[in-house]
Amino acid sequence: SQKVLTIGEILVEIVATTKGNGFLEIQPFIGPFPSGAPAIFIDQVGKLGTPCAMISRVGDDDFGRLNLNRLAADHVDISGIVMAKGETTGSAFIRYREDGSRKFVFNIANSACGKLEENSEIEQLLQQCRHLHLMGTALSSPGLNKMALKAIQAIKSHGGTVSFDPNLRAEMMTPTLHADLDAVLAQTDLFLPSGDELFLFTRAKDEHTAINELLNRGIREIVLKRGHQGASYFAEGKRFDVAAHSVTELDPTGAGDSFGGAFVSFWLNGSSPQEALYYANIAGARAVTFLGPMEGTSTRVELEQFLNVAK
Ligand code: ADP
Protein backbone atom coordinates (compact mmCIF):
# COMPACT_ATOMS: atom_id res chain seq x y z
CA SER A 1 0.00 0.00 0.00
CA GLN A 2 1.03 3.64 -0.42
CA LYS A 3 3.68 4.99 1.94
CA VAL A 4 2.68 7.94 4.12
CA LEU A 5 5.11 10.76 4.94
CA THR A 6 4.91 13.52 7.52
CA ILE A 7 7.25 16.38 8.40
CA GLY A 8 7.45 18.22 11.68
CA GLU A 9 8.38 18.56 15.28
CA ILE A 10 9.38 15.89 17.75
CA LEU A 11 9.57 16.69 21.46
CA VAL A 12 8.88 15.21 24.87
CA GLU A 13 6.13 16.18 27.28
CA ILE A 14 6.55 16.19 31.04
CA VAL A 15 3.20 16.36 32.78
CA ALA A 16 2.43 17.60 36.31
CA THR A 17 0.57 14.93 38.27
CA THR A 18 -1.43 17.45 40.32
CA LYS A 19 -3.79 20.10 38.95
CA GLY A 20 -3.08 23.77 39.45
CA ASN A 21 -2.10 27.03 37.89
CA GLY A 22 1.53 26.52 36.96
CA PHE A 23 5.04 25.70 38.01
CA LEU A 24 5.76 28.19 40.77
CA GLU A 25 6.13 25.56 43.45
CA ILE A 26 8.06 22.27 43.62
CA GLN A 27 5.74 19.49 42.45
CA PRO A 28 5.66 15.95 41.08
CA PHE A 29 5.74 15.18 37.34
CA ILE A 30 5.40 12.14 35.13
CA GLY A 31 7.25 11.68 31.85
CA PRO A 32 9.07 12.16 29.58
CA PHE A 33 6.39 11.14 27.06
CA PRO A 34 7.18 11.01 23.31
CA SER A 35 5.33 13.86 21.60
CA GLY A 36 4.92 16.33 18.74
CA ALA A 37 1.65 16.39 16.76
CA PRO A 38 3.13 14.94 13.53
CA ALA A 39 5.01 12.29 15.53
CA ILE A 40 1.77 11.16 17.20
CA PHE A 41 0.02 11.13 13.82
CA ILE A 42 2.67 8.97 12.16
CA ASP A 43 2.91 6.65 15.18
CA GLN A 44 -0.83 5.96 14.77
CA VAL A 45 -0.35 5.27 11.04
CA GLY A 46 2.53 2.90 11.80
CA LYS A 47 0.56 1.03 14.45
CA LEU A 48 -2.14 0.31 11.88
CA GLY A 49 0.47 -1.33 9.67
CA THR A 50 0.45 1.27 6.90
CA PRO A 51 3.97 1.92 5.56
CA CYS A 52 5.08 5.36 6.78
CA ALA A 53 8.02 7.65 7.47
CA MET A 54 8.79 10.93 9.22
CA ILE A 55 11.16 13.76 8.34
CA SER A 56 12.42 15.55 11.44
CA ARG A 57 15.47 16.39 13.53
CA VAL A 58 16.23 15.59 17.18
CA GLY A 59 19.24 16.07 19.47
CA ASP A 60 21.52 13.17 20.35
CA ASP A 61 20.05 13.01 23.84
CA ASP A 62 17.72 10.59 25.61
CA PHE A 63 14.64 12.67 24.69
CA GLY A 64 15.52 12.15 21.02
CA ARG A 65 16.31 8.47 21.53
CA LEU A 66 13.05 7.90 23.43
CA ASN A 67 11.09 9.21 20.43
CA LEU A 68 13.12 7.35 17.80
CA ASN A 69 12.84 4.07 19.73
CA ARG A 70 9.06 4.44 20.04
CA LEU A 71 8.49 5.36 16.40
CA ALA A 72 10.74 2.54 15.16
CA ALA A 73 8.99 0.03 17.46
CA ASP A 74 5.65 1.12 15.98
CA HIS A 75 6.89 0.48 12.40
CA VAL A 76 7.65 4.09 11.38
CA ASP A 77 10.61 4.47 8.98
CA ILE A 78 12.93 6.85 10.89
CA SER A 79 15.63 7.12 8.21
CA GLY A 80 14.56 10.74 7.57
CA ILE A 81 14.96 11.78 11.22
CA VAL A 82 18.38 13.33 11.78
CA MET A 83 19.99 12.92 15.20
CA ALA A 84 22.11 16.07 15.53
CA LYS A 85 25.31 15.82 17.57
CA GLY A 86 25.57 18.20 20.50
CA GLU A 87 22.04 19.55 20.06
CA THR A 88 18.95 19.07 22.22
CA THR A 89 15.47 17.69 21.61
CA GLY A 90 12.60 20.05 22.46
CA SER A 91 10.51 19.61 25.59
CA ALA A 92 7.26 20.91 27.03
CA PHE A 93 6.12 21.00 30.65
CA ILE A 94 2.35 20.84 31.05
CA ARG A 95 0.05 21.29 33.98
CA TYR A 96 -3.71 20.97 33.88
CA ARG A 97 -5.85 23.50 35.72
CA GLU A 98 -9.02 22.46 37.55
CA ASP A 99 -11.14 23.80 34.63
CA GLY A 100 -9.39 21.50 32.11
CA SER A 101 -7.29 24.26 30.51
CA ARG A 102 -3.52 23.84 30.38
CA LYS A 103 -0.44 25.83 31.33
CA PHE A 104 2.69 25.19 29.21
CA VAL A 105 6.40 25.90 29.43
CA PHE A 106 8.00 25.15 26.07
CA ASN A 107 11.70 24.54 25.46
CA ILE A 108 11.59 24.34 21.69
CA ALA A 109 12.93 27.66 20.35
CA ASN A 110 16.52 26.36 20.09
CA SER A 111 15.78 22.67 19.70
CA ALA A 112 17.38 20.56 16.95
CA CYS A 113 14.11 20.46 15.02
CA GLY A 114 14.38 24.08 13.84
CA LYS A 115 17.48 23.41 11.73
CA LEU A 116 16.24 20.76 9.34
CA GLU A 117 18.23 20.48 6.13
CA GLU A 118 17.92 18.18 3.18
CA ASN A 119 20.03 15.04 2.90
CA SER A 120 20.00 11.94 0.69
CA GLU A 121 17.71 9.93 3.02
CA ILE A 122 15.13 12.74 2.96
CA GLU A 123 15.44 13.02 -0.82
CA GLN A 124 14.78 9.29 -1.10
CA LEU A 125 11.64 9.51 1.08
CA LEU A 126 10.31 12.36 -1.07
CA GLN A 127 10.68 10.07 -4.10
CA GLN A 128 9.27 6.99 -2.37
CA CYS A 129 6.18 8.23 -0.51
CA ARG A 130 2.76 8.64 -2.13
CA HIS A 131 0.90 10.50 0.59
CA LEU A 132 1.96 13.56 2.61
CA HIS A 133 0.28 14.61 5.84
CA LEU A 134 1.16 18.18 6.84
CA MET A 135 0.38 20.12 9.97
CA GLY A 136 0.21 23.88 10.38
CA THR A 137 3.11 23.87 12.81
CA ALA A 138 5.47 22.67 10.06
CA LEU A 139 4.53 25.78 8.07
CA SER A 140 4.88 28.21 10.98
CA SER A 141 8.38 26.94 11.87
CA PRO A 142 11.01 28.70 9.73
CA GLY A 143 13.26 25.63 9.84
CA LEU A 144 10.57 23.31 8.48
CA ASN A 145 8.59 25.58 6.18
CA LYS A 146 10.78 25.23 3.05
CA MET A 147 10.95 21.45 3.39
CA ALA A 148 7.17 21.23 3.86
CA LEU A 149 6.40 23.23 0.73
CA LYS A 150 8.99 21.28 -1.26
CA ALA A 151 7.52 17.97 -0.07
CA ILE A 152 4.07 18.93 -1.38
CA GLN A 153 5.52 19.52 -4.84
CA ALA A 154 7.46 16.24 -4.73
CA ILE A 155 4.49 14.13 -3.61
CA LYS A 156 2.08 15.77 -6.05
CA SER A 157 4.48 15.45 -8.98
CA HIS A 158 4.43 11.66 -8.41
CA GLY A 159 0.64 11.59 -8.45
CA GLY A 160 0.35 11.37 -4.65
CA THR A 161 -2.20 12.86 -2.28
CA VAL A 162 -1.97 15.45 0.52
CA SER A 163 -3.85 15.72 3.79
CA PHE A 164 -3.62 18.77 6.01
CA ASP A 165 -4.42 19.32 9.68
CA PRO A 166 -3.97 23.01 10.52
CA ASN A 167 -3.43 22.54 14.26
CA LEU A 168 -3.24 26.36 14.53
CA ARG A 169 -4.78 28.98 16.76
CA ALA A 170 -5.88 32.43 15.62
CA GLU A 171 -3.07 34.13 17.58
CA MET A 172 -0.43 32.15 15.64
CA MET A 173 -1.57 33.56 12.29
CA THR A 174 0.67 36.00 10.36
CA PRO A 175 0.34 37.32 6.78
CA THR A 176 3.19 35.06 5.57
CA LEU A 177 1.61 32.06 7.22
CA HIS A 178 -1.75 32.95 5.63
CA ALA A 179 -0.13 32.97 2.17
CA ASP A 180 1.55 29.60 2.77
CA LEU A 181 -1.69 28.13 4.10
CA ASP A 182 -3.52 29.22 0.95
CA ALA A 183 -0.83 27.54 -1.15
CA VAL A 184 -1.13 24.33 0.89
CA LEU A 185 -4.94 24.34 0.80
CA ALA A 186 -4.81 24.62 -2.99
CA GLN A 187 -2.97 21.24 -3.01
CA THR A 188 -4.96 19.58 -0.21
CA ASP A 189 -7.09 16.53 -1.04
CA LEU A 190 -8.19 15.79 2.51
CA PHE A 191 -8.58 18.59 5.05
CA LEU A 192 -8.84 17.78 8.77
CA PRO A 193 -9.57 20.92 10.82
CA SER A 194 -10.88 20.83 14.36
CA GLY A 195 -13.60 23.04 15.80
CA ASP A 196 -13.23 26.73 15.03
CA GLU A 197 -10.09 26.24 12.92
CA LEU A 198 -12.48 26.05 10.00
CA PHE A 199 -12.97 29.80 10.29
CA LEU A 200 -9.24 30.61 10.01
CA PHE A 201 -9.56 29.77 6.33
CA THR A 202 -12.74 31.46 5.19
CA ARG A 203 -14.66 34.60 5.99
CA ALA A 204 -17.85 32.59 6.39
CA LYS A 205 -19.62 32.94 9.72
CA ASP A 206 -21.35 29.56 9.86
CA GLU A 207 -20.15 26.01 9.37
CA HIS A 208 -22.30 25.16 6.36
CA THR A 209 -21.09 28.17 4.34
CA ALA A 210 -17.47 27.62 5.40
CA ILE A 211 -17.54 23.96 4.33
CA ASN A 212 -19.11 24.79 0.97
CA GLU A 213 -16.59 27.54 0.34
CA LEU A 214 -13.69 25.15 1.01
CA LEU A 215 -15.18 22.41 -1.18
CA ASN A 216 -15.65 24.99 -3.94
CA ARG A 217 -11.97 25.91 -3.65
CA GLY A 218 -11.11 22.38 -4.74
CA ILE A 219 -10.61 20.44 -1.50
CA ARG A 220 -12.31 17.12 -2.24
CA GLU A 221 -12.93 15.88 1.30
CA ILE A 222 -13.17 17.56 4.71
CA VAL A 223 -13.25 15.87 8.10
CA LEU A 224 -14.25 18.17 10.93
CA LYS A 225 -13.16 17.08 14.42
CA ARG A 226 -15.49 18.15 17.21
CA GLY A 227 -13.81 16.84 20.38
CA HIS A 228 -16.32 15.21 22.74
CA GLN A 229 -19.03 16.01 20.17
CA GLY A 230 -17.69 13.58 17.59
CA ALA A 231 -16.80 14.35 13.98
CA SER A 232 -18.28 14.98 10.51
CA TYR A 233 -17.23 14.11 6.97
CA PHE A 234 -18.05 16.34 4.00
CA ALA A 235 -17.57 15.92 0.25
CA GLU A 236 -19.55 17.34 -2.64
CA GLY A 237 -23.17 16.39 -2.00
CA LYS A 238 -22.21 14.11 0.92
CA ARG A 239 -22.21 14.38 4.69
CA PHE A 240 -21.76 11.79 7.46
CA ASP A 241 -21.65 12.43 11.20
CA VAL A 242 -20.51 10.32 14.12
CA ALA A 243 -21.26 10.96 17.78
CA ALA A 244 -18.31 10.70 20.15
CA HIS A 245 -17.99 7.61 22.32
CA SER A 246 -18.60 8.18 25.98
CA VAL A 247 -15.23 7.76 27.72
CA THR A 248 -13.42 9.06 30.78
CA GLU A 249 -11.07 11.72 29.47
CA LEU A 250 -7.66 11.46 31.16
CA ASP A 251 -5.56 13.55 28.71
CA PRO A 252 -7.03 15.16 25.57
CA THR A 253 -3.61 15.89 24.01
CA GLY A 254 -3.04 13.80 20.90
CA ALA A 255 -6.69 12.88 20.24
CA GLY A 256 -6.84 14.82 16.99
CA ASP A 257 -3.53 13.36 15.80
CA SER A 258 -4.56 9.78 16.61
CA PHE A 259 -7.93 10.42 14.91
CA GLY A 260 -6.13 11.82 11.84
CA GLY A 261 -3.62 8.97 11.66
CA ALA A 262 -6.42 6.43 11.76
CA PHE A 263 -8.60 8.27 9.22
CA VAL A 264 -5.76 8.69 6.71
CA SER A 265 -4.67 5.08 7.13
CA PHE A 266 -8.13 3.62 6.44
CA TRP A 267 -8.80 6.20 3.71
CA LEU A 268 -5.60 5.27 1.84
CA ASN A 269 -6.25 1.56 2.20
CA GLY A 270 -9.55 1.70 0.36
CA SER A 271 -12.07 2.02 3.20
CA SER A 272 -15.23 4.03 2.56
CA PRO A 273 -15.35 7.46 4.24
CA GLN A 274 -17.92 6.08 6.72
CA GLU A 275 -15.63 3.25 7.70
CA ALA A 276 -12.59 5.55 8.02
CA LEU A 277 -14.67 7.93 10.18
CA TYR A 278 -15.90 5.04 12.31
CA TYR A 279 -12.37 3.86 13.15
CA ALA A 280 -10.94 7.39 13.51
CA ASN A 281 -13.69 8.24 16.00
CA ILE A 282 -12.68 5.22 18.09
CA ALA A 283 -8.97 6.12 17.80
CA GLY A 284 -9.71 9.65 19.10
CA ALA A 285 -11.86 8.39 21.96
CA ARG A 286 -9.32 5.75 22.98
CA ALA A 287 -6.48 8.32 22.84
CA VAL A 288 -8.04 10.56 25.52
CA THR A 289 -8.24 7.66 27.98
CA PHE A 290 -4.40 7.48 28.20
CA LEU A 291 -2.09 9.85 30.05
CA GLY A 292 0.60 11.03 27.63
CA PRO A 293 -0.06 12.24 24.07
CA MET A 294 1.34 9.24 22.15
CA GLU A 295 0.43 6.56 24.71
CA GLY A 296 -3.10 6.14 23.32
CA THR A 297 -2.34 5.37 19.67
CA SER A 298 -4.02 2.11 18.64
CA THR A 299 -3.49 -1.07 16.68
CA ARG A 300 -6.33 -2.42 14.57
CA VAL A 301 -7.10 -5.01 17.24
CA GLU A 302 -7.20 -2.33 19.96
CA LEU A 303 -9.65 -0.32 17.84
CA GLU A 304 -11.85 -3.37 17.24
CA GLN A 305 -11.86 -4.29 20.93
CA PHE A 306 -12.22 -0.81 22.41
CA LEU A 307 -16.00 -0.58 22.12
CA ASN A 308 -16.46 -3.86 23.99
CA VAL A 309 -14.00 -2.88 26.71
CA ALA A 310 -15.38 0.67 27.09
CA LYS A 311 -18.89 -0.54 27.94
P1 ADP B 1 -7.89 18.08 18.19
O1 ADP B 1 -7.05 17.34 19.21
O2 ADP B 1 -7.27 18.16 16.82
O3 ADP B 1 -8.44 19.39 18.68
P2 ADP B 1 -10.42 16.83 18.84
O4 ADP B 1 -10.23 17.27 20.25
O5 ADP B 1 -11.60 17.32 18.11
O6 ADP B 1 -9.15 17.12 17.94
O7 ADP B 1 -10.42 15.23 18.88
C1 ADP B 1 -10.40 14.47 17.71
C2 ADP B 1 -11.43 13.38 17.76
O8 ADP B 1 -11.17 12.51 18.87
C3 ADP B 1 -12.87 13.87 17.95
O9 ADP B 1 -13.42 14.25 16.71
C4 ADP B 1 -13.51 12.62 18.55
O10 ADP B 1 -13.75 11.66 17.55
C5 ADP B 1 -12.40 12.09 19.46
N1 ADP B 1 -12.48 12.68 20.81
C6 ADP B 1 -11.82 13.76 21.27
N2 ADP B 1 -12.16 14.03 22.56
C7 ADP B 1 -13.04 13.07 22.92
C8 ADP B 1 -13.76 12.76 24.14
N3 ADP B 1 -13.63 13.51 25.24
N4 ADP B 1 -14.58 11.69 24.13
C9 ADP B 1 -14.73 10.92 23.04
N5 ADP B 1 -14.09 11.15 21.88
C10 ADP B 1 -13.25 12.20 21.80
Coordinates of C-alpha atoms and ligand atoms in Angstrom, one line a residue:
S1 CA 0.0 0.0 0.0
Q2 CA 1.0 3.6 -0.4
K3 CA 3.7 5.0 1.9
V4 CA 2.7 7.9 4.1
L5 CA 5.1 10.8 4.9
T6 CA 4.9 13.5 7.5
I7 CA 7.2 16.4 8.4
G8 CA 7.5 18.2 11.7
E9 CA 8.4 18.6 15.3
I10 CA 9.4 15.9 17.8
L11 CA 9.6 16.7 21.5
V12 CA 8.9 15.2 24.9
E13 CA 6.1 16.2 27.3
I14 CA 6.5 16.2 31.0
V15 CA 3.2 16.4 32.8
A16 CA 2.4 17.6 36.3
T17 CA 0.6 14.9 38.3
T18 CA -1.4 17.4 40.3
K19 CA -3.8 20.1 39.0
G20 CA -3.1 23.8 39.4
N21 CA -2.1 27.0 37.9
G22 CA 1.5 26.5 37.0
F23 CA 5.0 25.7 38.0
L24 CA 5.8 28.2 40.8
E25 CA 6.1 25.6 43.4
I26 CA 8.1 22.3 43.6
Q27 CA 5.7 19.5 42.4
P28 CA 5.7 15.9 41.1
F29 CA 5.7 15.2 37.3
I30 CA 5.4 12.1 35.1
G31 CA 7.3 11.7 31.9
P32 CA 9.1 12.2 29.6
F33 CA 6.4 11.1 27.1
P34 CA 7.2 11.0 23.3
S35 CA 5.3 13.9 21.6
G36 CA 4.9 16.3 18.7
A37 CA 1.7 16.4 16.8
P38 CA 3.1 14.9 13.5
A39 CA 5.0 12.3 15.5
I40 CA 1.8 11.2 17.2
F41 CA 0.0 11.1 13.8
I42 CA 2.7 9.0 12.2
D43 CA 2.9 6.7 15.2
Q44 CA -0.8 6.0 14.8
V45 CA -0.4 5.3 11.0
G46 CA 2.5 2.9 11.8
K47 CA 0.6 1.0 14.5
L48 CA -2.1 0.3 11.9
G49 CA 0.5 -1.3 9.7
T50 CA 0.5 1.3 6.9
P51 CA 4.0 1.9 5.6
C52 CA 5.1 5.4 6.8
A53 CA 8.0 7.7 7.5
M54 CA 8.8 10.9 9.2
I55 CA 11.2 13.8 8.3
S56 CA 12.4 15.6 11.4
R57 CA 15.5 16.4 13.5
V58 CA 16.2 15.6 17.2
G59 CA 19.2 16.1 19.5
D60 CA 21.5 13.2 20.3
D61 CA 20.0 13.0 23.8
D62 CA 17.7 10.6 25.6
F63 CA 14.6 12.7 24.7
G64 CA 15.5 12.2 21.0
R65 CA 16.3 8.5 21.5
L66 CA 13.0 7.9 23.4
N67 CA 11.1 9.2 20.4
L68 CA 13.1 7.3 17.8
N69 CA 12.8 4.1 19.7
R70 CA 9.1 4.4 20.0
L71 CA 8.5 5.4 16.4
A72 CA 10.7 2.5 15.2
A73 CA 9.0 0.0 17.5
D74 CA 5.6 1.1 16.0
H75 CA 6.9 0.5 12.4
V76 CA 7.6 4.1 11.4
D77 CA 10.6 4.5 9.0
I78 CA 12.9 6.8 10.9
S79 CA 15.6 7.1 8.2
G80 CA 14.6 10.7 7.6
I81 CA 15.0 11.8 11.2
V82 CA 18.4 13.3 11.8
M83 CA 20.0 12.9 15.2
A84 CA 22.1 16.1 15.5
K85 CA 25.3 15.8 17.6
G86 CA 25.6 18.2 20.5
E87 CA 22.0 19.5 20.1
T88 CA 19.0 19.1 22.2
T89 CA 15.5 17.7 21.6
G90 CA 12.6 20.0 22.5
S91 CA 10.5 19.6 25.6
A92 CA 7.3 20.9 27.0
F93 CA 6.1 21.0 30.7
I94 CA 2.3 20.8 31.0
R95 CA 0.0 21.3 34.0
Y96 CA -3.7 21.0 33.9
R97 CA -5.8 23.5 35.7
E98 CA -9.0 22.5 37.6
D99 CA -11.1 23.8 34.6
G100 CA -9.4 21.5 32.1
S101 CA -7.3 24.3 30.5
R102 CA -3.5 23.8 30.4
K103 CA -0.4 25.8 31.3
F104 CA 2.7 25.2 29.2
V105 CA 6.4 25.9 29.4
F106 CA 8.0 25.2 26.1
N107 CA 11.7 24.5 25.5
I108 CA 11.6 24.3 21.7
A109 CA 12.9 27.7 20.3
N110 CA 16.5 26.4 20.1
S111 CA 15.8 22.7 19.7
A112 CA 17.4 20.6 17.0
C113 CA 14.1 20.5 15.0
G114 CA 14.4 24.1 13.8
K115 CA 17.5 23.4 11.7
L116 CA 16.2 20.8 9.3
E117 CA 18.2 20.5 6.1
E118 CA 17.9 18.2 3.2
N119 CA 20.0 15.0 2.9
S120 CA 20.0 11.9 0.7
E121 CA 17.7 9.9 3.0
I122 CA 15.1 12.7 3.0
E123 CA 15.4 13.0 -0.8
Q124 CA 14.8 9.3 -1.1
L125 CA 11.6 9.5 1.1
L126 CA 10.3 12.4 -1.1
Q127 CA 10.7 10.1 -4.1
Q128 CA 9.3 7.0 -2.4
C129 CA 6.2 8.2 -0.5
R130 CA 2.8 8.6 -2.1
H131 CA 0.9 10.5 0.6
L132 CA 2.0 13.6 2.6
H133 CA 0.3 14.6 5.8
L134 CA 1.2 18.2 6.8
M135 CA 0.4 20.1 10.0
G136 CA 0.2 23.9 10.4
T137 CA 3.1 23.9 12.8
A138 CA 5.5 22.7 10.1
L139 CA 4.5 25.8 8.1
S140 CA 4.9 28.2 11.0
S141 CA 8.4 26.9 11.9
P142 CA 11.0 28.7 9.7
G143 CA 13.3 25.6 9.8
L144 CA 10.6 23.3 8.5
N145 CA 8.6 25.6 6.2
K146 CA 10.8 25.2 3.1
M147 CA 11.0 21.5 3.4
A148 CA 7.2 21.2 3.9
L149 CA 6.4 23.2 0.7
K150 CA 9.0 21.3 -1.3
A151 CA 7.5 18.0 -0.1
I152 CA 4.1 18.9 -1.4
Q153 CA 5.5 19.5 -4.8
A154 CA 7.5 16.2 -4.7
I155 CA 4.5 14.1 -3.6
K156 CA 2.1 15.8 -6.0
S157 CA 4.5 15.4 -9.0
H158 CA 4.4 11.7 -8.4
G159 CA 0.6 11.6 -8.4
G160 CA 0.3 11.4 -4.6
T161 CA -2.2 12.9 -2.3
V162 CA -2.0 15.5 0.5
S163 CA -3.9 15.7 3.8
F164 CA -3.6 18.8 6.0
D165 CA -4.4 19.3 9.7
P166 CA -4.0 23.0 10.5
N167 CA -3.4 22.5 14.3
L168 CA -3.2 26.4 14.5
R169 CA -4.8 29.0 16.8
A170 CA -5.9 32.4 15.6
E171 CA -3.1 34.1 17.6
M172 CA -0.4 32.2 15.6
M173 CA -1.6 33.6 12.3
T174 CA 0.7 36.0 10.4
P175 CA 0.3 37.3 6.8
T176 CA 3.2 35.1 5.6
L177 CA 1.6 32.1 7.2
H178 CA -1.7 32.9 5.6
A179 CA -0.1 33.0 2.2
D180 CA 1.6 29.6 2.8
L181 CA -1.7 28.1 4.1
D182 CA -3.5 29.2 1.0
A183 CA -0.8 27.5 -1.1
V184 CA -1.1 24.3 0.9
L185 CA -4.9 24.3 0.8
A186 CA -4.8 24.6 -3.0
Q187 CA -3.0 21.2 -3.0
T188 CA -5.0 19.6 -0.2
D189 CA -7.1 16.5 -1.0
L190 CA -8.2 15.8 2.5
F191 CA -8.6 18.6 5.1
L192 CA -8.8 17.8 8.8
P193 CA -9.6 20.9 10.8
S194 CA -10.9 20.8 14.4
G195 CA -13.6 23.0 15.8
D196 CA -13.2 26.7 15.0
E197 CA -10.1 26.2 12.9
L198 CA -12.5 26.1 10.0
F199 CA -13.0 29.8 10.3
L200 CA -9.2 30.6 10.0
F201 CA -9.6 29.8 6.3
T202 CA -12.7 31.5 5.2
R203 CA -14.7 34.6 6.0
A204 CA -17.9 32.6 6.4
K205 CA -19.6 32.9 9.7
D206 CA -21.4 29.6 9.9
E207 CA -20.1 26.0 9.4
H208 CA -22.3 25.2 6.4
T209 CA -21.1 28.2 4.3
A210 CA -17.5 27.6 5.4
I211 CA -17.5 24.0 4.3
N212 CA -19.1 24.8 1.0
E213 CA -16.6 27.5 0.3
L214 CA -13.7 25.2 1.0
L215 CA -15.2 22.4 -1.2
N216 CA -15.6 25.0 -3.9
R217 CA -12.0 25.9 -3.6
G218 CA -11.1 22.4 -4.7
I219 CA -10.6 20.4 -1.5
R220 CA -12.3 17.1 -2.2
E221 CA -12.9 15.9 1.3
I222 CA -13.2 17.6 4.7
V223 CA -13.3 15.9 8.1
L224 CA -14.3 18.2 10.9
K225 CA -13.2 17.1 14.4
R226 CA -15.5 18.1 17.2
G227 CA -13.8 16.8 20.4
H228 CA -16.3 15.2 22.7
Q229 CA -19.0 16.0 20.2
G230 CA -17.7 13.6 17.6
A231 CA -16.8 14.4 14.0
S232 CA -18.3 15.0 10.5
Y233 CA -17.2 14.1 7.0
F234 CA -18.1 16.3 4.0
A235 CA -17.6 15.9 0.2
E236 CA -19.5 17.3 -2.6
G237 CA -23.2 16.4 -2.0
K238 CA -22.2 14.1 0.9
R239 CA -22.2 14.4 4.7
F240 CA -21.8 11.8 7.5
D241 CA -21.6 12.4 11.2
V242 CA -20.5 10.3 14.1
A243 CA -21.3 11.0 17.8
A244 CA -18.3 10.7 20.2
H245 CA -18.0 7.6 22.3
S246 CA -18.6 8.2 26.0
V247 CA -15.2 7.8 27.7
T248 CA -13.4 9.1 30.8
E249 CA -11.1 11.7 29.5
L250 CA -7.7 11.5 31.2
D251 CA -5.6 13.5 28.7
P252 CA -7.0 15.2 25.6
T253 CA -3.6 15.9 24.0
G254 CA -3.0 13.8 20.9
A255 CA -6.7 12.9 20.2
G256 CA -6.8 14.8 17.0
D257 CA -3.5 13.4 15.8
S258 CA -4.6 9.8 16.6
F259 CA -7.9 10.4 14.9
G260 CA -6.1 11.8 11.8
G261 CA -3.6 9.0 11.7
A262 CA -6.4 6.4 11.8
F263 CA -8.6 8.3 9.2
V264 CA -5.8 8.7 6.7
S265 CA -4.7 5.1 7.1
F266 CA -8.1 3.6 6.4
W267 CA -8.8 6.2 3.7
L268 CA -5.6 5.3 1.8
N269 CA -6.3 1.6 2.2
G270 CA -9.6 1.7 0.4
S271 CA -12.1 2.0 3.2
S272 CA -15.2 4.0 2.6
P273 CA -15.4 7.5 4.2
Q274 CA -17.9 6.1 6.7
E275 CA -15.6 3.2 7.7
A276 CA -12.6 5.5 8.0
L277 CA -14.7 7.9 10.2
Y278 CA -15.9 5.0 12.3
Y279 CA -12.4 3.9 13.2
A280 CA -10.9 7.4 13.5
N281 CA -13.7 8.2 16.0
I282 CA -12.7 5.2 18.1
A283 CA -9.0 6.1 17.8
G284 CA -9.7 9.6 19.1
A285 CA -11.9 8.4 22.0
R286 CA -9.3 5.8 23.0
A287 CA -6.5 8.3 22.8
V288 CA -8.0 10.6 25.5
T289 CA -8.2 7.7 28.0
F290 CA -4.4 7.5 28.2
L291 CA -2.1 9.8 30.0
G292 CA 0.6 11.0 27.6
P293 CA -0.1 12.2 24.1
M294 CA 1.3 9.2 22.2
E295 CA 0.4 6.6 24.7
G296 CA -3.1 6.1 23.3
T297 CA -2.3 5.4 19.7
S298 CA -4.0 2.1 18.6
T299 CA -3.5 -1.1 16.7
R300 CA -6.3 -2.4 14.6
V301 CA -7.1 -5.0 17.2
E302 CA -7.2 -2.3 20.0
L303 CA -9.7 -0.3 17.8
E304 CA -11.8 -3.4 17.2
Q305 CA -11.9 -4.3 20.9
F306 CA -12.2 -0.8 22.4
L307 CA -16.0 -0.6 22.1
N308 CA -16.5 -3.9 24.0
V309 CA -14.0 -2.9 26.7
A310 CA -15.4 0.7 27.1
K311 CA -18.9 -0.5 27.9
Ligands
ADP1 P1 -7.9 18.1 18.2 O1 -7.1 17.3 19.2 O2 -7.3 18.2 16.8 O3 -8.4 19.4 18.7 P2 -10.4 16.8 18.8 O4 -10.2 17.3 20.2 O5 -11.6 17.3 18.1 O6 -9.1 17.1 17.9 O7 -10.4 15.2 18.9 C1 -10.4 14.5 17.7 C2 -11.4 13.4 17.8 O8 -11.2 12.5 18.9 C3 -12.9 13.9 17.9 O9 -13.4 14.2 16.7 C4 -13.5 12.6 18.6 O10 -13.8 11.7 17.5 C5 -12.4 12.1 19.5 N1 -12.5 12.7 20.8 C6 -11.8 13.8 21.3 N2 -12.2 14.0 22.6 C7 -13.0 13.1 22.9 C8 -13.8 12.8 24.1 N3 -13.6 13.5 25.2 N4 -14.6 11.7 24.1 C9 -14.7 10.9 23.0 N5 -14.1 11.2 21.9 C10 -13.3 12.2 21.8

